[in-house]
């Protein structure tokens, strides 16, 4: 995870300081990034490598990266970055890195202004002590595991504006936090794509079992009601059935549970009041409910409500279904059929012809 905007701004406040001791900058850095000092150093090292800091920012950044891991029992995790920088840096920065990193020189009490002044007036040509530097570098690489795969040959996400083989010309003005993207902070580079060729199929030997792939796609049958409260599901579906038409899957689930036991219907929330809404929206569900309620004492209340229901195709479908599955009282049939015939005779001038014919056919079939 890279630094967020607030953390990046806090880091640049430290890098931009030009007063106080170097140790003051380090203590402020340590206070702000007590836990995440490694992430902050990752950002600094990436800014250094990609030449996004000016000369003064670079010195402060180098000090923070080196000082943060001075007391570690193992070598600095950014040693490879420091080796790369020291070999391409100008004379003063080369001397600065070598004395801090290789010689372990203590300069924490040096003033920032004093350091920047030394950098500006330094005009000597500094050469790395070859033997000591080479031995120190060799000790580092001897103790490091080799980077395998394409990680070892990845390239930076940022294209530098200088020749990697020559000395770096540092910008007069470093990048600002508002222009710093996640790519500028990321230590991960681009790796080449690699496509492995499809391996050849090895012929099946005589003593081997041949793997048989199924020809068609196998579809799993899920039990959506496993470990669920059946009564709660039924109640929820009954409420929905009284307000809107159920989906086919919901209708199947509700009918399946209504047929199990009359207690499921009695505790489902269906009443003589809401049965008329269920009839209009879901006639098949309503007919199954009424068939199951036929042995109960309250069945007459449901029939009375059905007899006074406004005439519709749904109510006719329910009554026709009931007459097939159970024996309805003669009084109910007589009353209901009479109402059907009266309704057709009163409304045949306003209702569509097909609708009137359907009502007449059902009414005649019930009368038979």
XYZ file of C-alpha atoms in Angstrom:
368
model
C 0.000 0.000 0.000
C 1.408 3.380 -1.019
C 1.210 6.584 1.031
C -2.080 8.453 0.921
C -2.378 12.162 0.099
C -2.067 13.357 3.704
C 0.956 11.129 4.358
C 2.627 12.278 1.116
C 2.137 15.944 2.023
C 3.609 15.263 5.473
C 6.645 13.606 3.894
C 7.272 16.553 1.567
C 7.051 18.965 4.496
C 10.076 17.186 5.943
C 11.934 17.009 2.606
C 11.392 20.737 1.991
C 12.809 21.911 5.333
C 15.853 24.199 5.132
C 16.326 25.015 8.815
C 17.159 23.009 11.927
C 19.288 19.936 12.506
C 19.303 16.835 10.340
C 18.361 14.915 13.469
C 15.280 17.152 13.912
C 14.094 16.140 10.438
C 14.718 12.480 11.252
C 12.851 12.663 14.576
C 9.868 14.323 12.857
C 9.992 11.639 10.147
C 10.134 8.883 12.766
C 7.211 10.455 14.659
C 4.999 10.699 11.572
C 5.897 7.267 10.216
C 6.609 5.233 13.336
C 4.899 2.133 11.959
C 5.041 2.870 8.230
C 8.635 4.083 7.917
C 9.390 1.363 5.359
C 6.546 2.523 3.084
C 7.732 6.111 3.390
C 11.297 5.057 2.538
C 9.958 3.151 -0.489
C 8.430 6.394 -1.752
C 11.648 8.347 -1.102
C 13.832 5.753 -2.866
C 11.541 5.730 -5.873
C 11.636 9.540 -6.070
C 15.421 9.434 -5.861
C 15.832 6.766 -8.528
C 13.474 8.520 -10.927
C 15.103 11.942 -10.380
C 11.978 13.690 -9.090
C 13.630 15.622 -6.232
C 15.902 18.673 -6.270
C 19.370 18.615 -4.708
C 18.378 19.693 -1.190
C 15.393 17.347 -1.076
C 17.659 14.512 -2.217
C 20.120 15.037 0.666
C 17.351 15.010 3.269
C 15.737 11.984 1.631
C 19.030 10.075 1.506
C 19.675 10.847 5.168
C 16.206 9.564 6.161
C 16.582 6.321 4.194
C 20.064 5.595 5.543
C 19.408 6.697 9.137
C 16.123 4.751 9.389
C 18.004 1.448 9.090
C 21.341 2.355 10.660
C 20.742 0.252 13.792
C 19.361 -2.783 11.951
C 21.200 -6.076 12.487
C 20.844 -6.754 8.768
C 21.939 -4.513 5.939
C 19.772 -1.626 4.762
C 16.908 -2.980 2.588
C 17.495 -0.062 0.205
C 21.192 -0.868 -0.223
C 20.852 -1.750 -3.912
C 19.223 1.658 -4.535
C 21.997 3.422 -2.624
C 24.707 1.571 -4.573
C 23.058 2.596 -7.827
C 22.766 6.242 -6.742
C 26.280 6.616 -5.358
C 27.845 5.473 -8.646
C 25.897 8.046 -10.720
C 25.706 10.964 -8.296
C 27.701 14.186 -8.408
C 30.791 14.505 -6.218
C 29.118 15.975 -3.135
C 26.206 13.524 -3.103
C 28.605 10.636 -3.744
C 30.682 11.730 -0.743
C 27.517 12.233 1.334
C 26.178 8.723 0.621
C 29.546 7.020 1.103
C 30.267 8.639 4.466
C 26.777 7.919 5.820
C 26.172 4.497 4.327
C 29.615 2.872 4.120
C 31.666 4.724 6.743
C 28.693 5.005 9.143
C 29.606 8.607 9.875
C 27.408 10.478 12.346
C 26.243 13.901 11.085
C 22.931 14.125 12.933
C 23.967 17.402 14.640
C 24.710 19.146 11.355
C 22.509 22.099 10.468
C 20.517 21.844 7.234
C 21.677 25.312 6.131
C 25.280 24.299 6.761
C 24.826 21.125 4.724
C 23.224 22.937 1.789
C 25.945 25.602 1.851
C 28.658 22.916 1.741
C 26.916 21.360 -1.250
C 26.792 24.655 -3.156
C 30.474 25.510 -2.668
C 31.850 21.985 -3.038
C 33.944 21.901 -6.191
C 36.261 18.952 -5.591
C 36.171 15.743 -7.578
C 35.345 12.942 -5.183
C 36.336 9.366 -5.974
C 35.028 6.379 -4.036
C 37.699 4.468 -2.061
C 37.759 1.509 -4.395
C 38.873 -1.305 -2.080
C 36.644 -0.491 0.875
C 33.614 0.301 -1.280
C 34.055 -2.822 -3.426
C 34.356 -5.087 -0.376
C 31.351 -3.502 1.284
C 29.277 -3.891 -1.879
C 30.403 -7.477 -2.354
C 29.370 -8.368 1.198
C 25.906 -7.084 0.458
C 25.417 -9.034 -2.755
C 26.906 -12.219 -1.290
C 24.234 -12.212 1.399
C 21.332 -11.518 -0.921
C 19.251 -14.241 -2.640
C 19.069 -14.022 -6.407
C 15.889 -12.561 -7.882
C 14.326 -15.259 -10.018
C 11.994 -14.969 -12.978
C 11.046 -11.740 -14.686
C 11.151 -9.767 -11.425
C 14.889 -9.406 -11.928
C 14.564 -7.741 -15.340
C 11.545 -5.503 -14.768
C 11.771 -1.867 -15.832
C 10.653 1.246 -13.964
C 7.158 2.620 -14.482
C 8.673 6.089 -15.084
C 10.769 6.871 -18.152
C 13.751 9.003 -16.988
C 14.823 12.114 -18.857
C 18.517 11.246 -18.570
C 20.892 8.526 -19.734
C 21.008 5.778 -17.129
C 24.730 5.221 -17.830
C 25.777 8.852 -17.199
C 25.759 11.164 -14.221
C 22.351 12.480 -13.178
C 21.483 16.146 -13.681
C 19.167 16.924 -10.802
C 16.108 19.165 -11.410
C 16.163 22.662 -9.968
C 12.646 22.152 -8.627
C 11.375 18.806 -7.384
C 7.949 17.327 -7.945
C 5.116 18.577 -5.732
C 2.780 16.253 -3.748
C -0.287 17.204 -5.829
C 1.450 15.961 -8.981
C 2.660 12.720 -7.419
C 0.716 9.674 -8.635
C 0.640 6.132 -7.292
C 2.916 5.072 -10.164
C 5.514 7.592 -8.958
C 5.467 5.922 -5.529
C 5.250 2.277 -6.586
C 8.420 0.224 -6.353
C 6.957 -2.380 -8.707
C 7.977 -2.136 -12.353
C 6.742 -3.533 -15.627
C 7.596 -7.144 -16.324
C 7.571 -8.737 -19.785
C 4.579 -10.876 -20.675
C 5.306 -14.545 -21.020
C 3.023 -17.063 -22.675
C 3.712 -20.703 -21.968
C 3.097 -22.944 -25.004
C 0.380 -25.553 -24.671
C 2.054 -28.801 -23.582
C 1.741 -31.790 -25.846
C -0.636 -34.503 -24.766
C 1.173 -37.610 -23.597
C -0.267 -40.807 -25.149
C -2.242 -42.983 -22.745
C -0.372 -46.089 -21.727
C -2.016 -49.473 -21.615
C -2.027 -49.678 -17.810
C -3.509 -46.178 -17.353
C -7.137 -45.188 -16.847
C -8.460 -42.826 -19.481
C -10.033 -39.615 -18.224
C -13.502 -39.146 -19.667
C -14.780 -35.605 -19.945
C -18.590 -35.176 -19.810
C -20.026 -34.177 -23.179
C -22.638 -31.752 -21.857
C -22.592 -29.106 -19.163
C -23.605 -30.475 -15.779
C -26.055 -28.224 -13.958
C -26.248 -28.413 -10.196
C -29.613 -28.519 -8.456
C -29.460 -26.271 -5.422
C -31.691 -26.620 -2.383
C -32.352 -22.952 -1.642
C -34.476 -23.816 1.396
C -31.791 -25.769 3.243
C -31.284 -24.552 6.830
C -34.087 -21.992 6.447
C -37.270 -21.418 8.455
C -40.047 -22.860 6.266
C -42.883 -21.074 8.068
C -41.168 -17.691 7.689
C -40.656 -18.296 3.968
C -44.331 -19.242 3.538
C -45.517 -16.140 5.397
C -43.326 -13.859 3.294
C -44.570 -15.440 0.066
C -48.233 -15.188 1.183
C -47.776 -11.478 1.895
C -46.237 -10.997 -1.527
C -48.950 -13.126 -3.203
C -51.649 -10.806 -1.815
C -49.923 -7.768 -3.392
C -48.412 -8.950 -6.651
C -48.007 -11.896 -8.963
C -45.372 -14.392 -7.793
C -42.557 -15.637 -9.967
C -42.827 -19.179 -11.219
C -40.120 -20.392 -8.813
C -41.856 -18.692 -5.881
C -45.205 -20.191 -6.849
C -43.674 -23.676 -6.973
C -42.028 -23.233 -3.551
C -45.233 -21.953 -1.940
C -47.470 -24.664 -3.462
C -44.957 -27.320 -2.430
C -45.157 -26.314 1.243
C -48.910 -25.685 1.249
C -49.522 -29.288 0.227
C -47.531 -30.729 3.148
C -49.841 -30.026 6.069
C -52.940 -27.982 6.877
C -51.053 -26.377 9.789
C -48.732 -24.718 7.267
C -51.744 -23.058 5.626
C -53.376 -22.115 8.944
C -50.138 -20.428 10.121
C -49.259 -18.871 6.769
C -51.106 -15.616 7.384
C -53.944 -16.264 4.920
C -57.368 -14.964 6.089
C -60.829 -14.583 4.560
C -59.922 -10.916 4.113
C -56.751 -11.281 2.051
C -57.829 -14.423 0.151
C -59.584 -12.235 -2.432
C -56.316 -10.429 -3.263
C -54.486 -13.746 -3.541
C -57.226 -14.995 -5.902
C -56.747 -12.013 -8.219
C -52.953 -12.078 -8.335
C -52.222 -15.812 -7.894
C -55.288 -17.995 -8.547
C -53.358 -21.299 -8.535
C -51.963 -20.555 -5.065
C -55.411 -19.509 -3.798
C -57.054 -22.728 -5.075
C -54.393 -24.890 -3.379
C -54.926 -22.983 -0.122
C -58.699 -23.420 -0.237
C -58.427 -27.129 -1.039
C -56.203 -27.607 1.990
C -58.561 -25.524 4.160
C -61.661 -27.536 3.154
C -61.637 -29.757 6.301
C -61.304 -26.770 8.653
C -64.179 -25.039 10.470
C -63.374 -21.691 8.852
C -63.800 -22.974 5.296
C -67.363 -21.600 5.123
C -66.015 -18.089 5.807
C -63.664 -18.387 2.844
C -66.500 -19.628 0.611
C -68.709 -16.757 1.719
C -65.938 -14.299 0.793
C -65.417 -16.056 -2.541
C -69.169 -15.979 -3.315
C -69.245 -12.198 -2.896
C -66.009 -11.576 -4.807
C -66.257 -9.466 -7.936
C -66.563 -11.597 -11.030
C -63.232 -12.139 -12.824
C -61.365 -14.781 -14.749
C -59.188 -15.452 -11.694
C -62.157 -16.077 -9.388
C -63.776 -18.297 -12.012
C -60.553 -20.272 -12.338
C -60.397 -20.805 -8.582
C -64.045 -21.941 -8.300
C -63.661 -24.253 -11.272
C -60.515 -25.778 -9.709
C -62.288 -26.261 -6.361
C -65.285 -27.971 -7.988
C -62.910 -30.501 -9.567
C -60.820 -31.291 -6.470
C -63.391 -31.139 -3.631
C -67.143 -31.334 -3.199
C -68.509 -27.819 -2.810
C -71.786 -27.118 -0.977
C -74.782 -26.988 -3.337
C -75.916 -23.690 -1.865
C -72.554 -22.068 -2.664
C -72.524 -23.352 -6.253
C -76.091 -22.250 -6.857
C -75.442 -18.779 -5.466
C -72.160 -18.347 -7.320
C -73.439 -19.594 -10.703
C -76.506 -17.381 -10.440
C -74.272 -14.381 -9.815
C -72.140 -15.333 -12.817
C -75.112 -15.484 -15.132
C -76.514 -12.197 -13.803
C -73.165 -10.490 -14.198
C -72.822 -11.647 -17.791
C -76.359 -10.575 -18.645
C -75.806 -7.121 -17.150
C -72.359 -6.459 -18.618
C -72.327 -8.282 -21.968
C -72.753 -4.952 -23.765
C -69.640 -3.418 -22.201
C -67.334 -6.421 -21.738
C -65.286 -7.743 -24.682
C -66.923 -10.583 -26.568
C -64.227 -13.121 -25.739
C -64.434 -12.284 -22.062
C -68.207 -12.761 -22.016
C -67.901 -16.073 -23.866
C -65.314 -17.337 -21.381
C -67.523 -16.437 -18.427
C -70.515 -18.091 -20.020
C -68.571 -21.284 -20.779
C -67.223 -21.597 -17.225
C -70.599 -20.825 -15.683
C -72.308 -23.444 -17.833
C -69.628 -26.029 -17.005
C -70.071 -25.382 -13.273
C -73.830 -25.681 -13.562
C -73.475 -29.079 -15.200
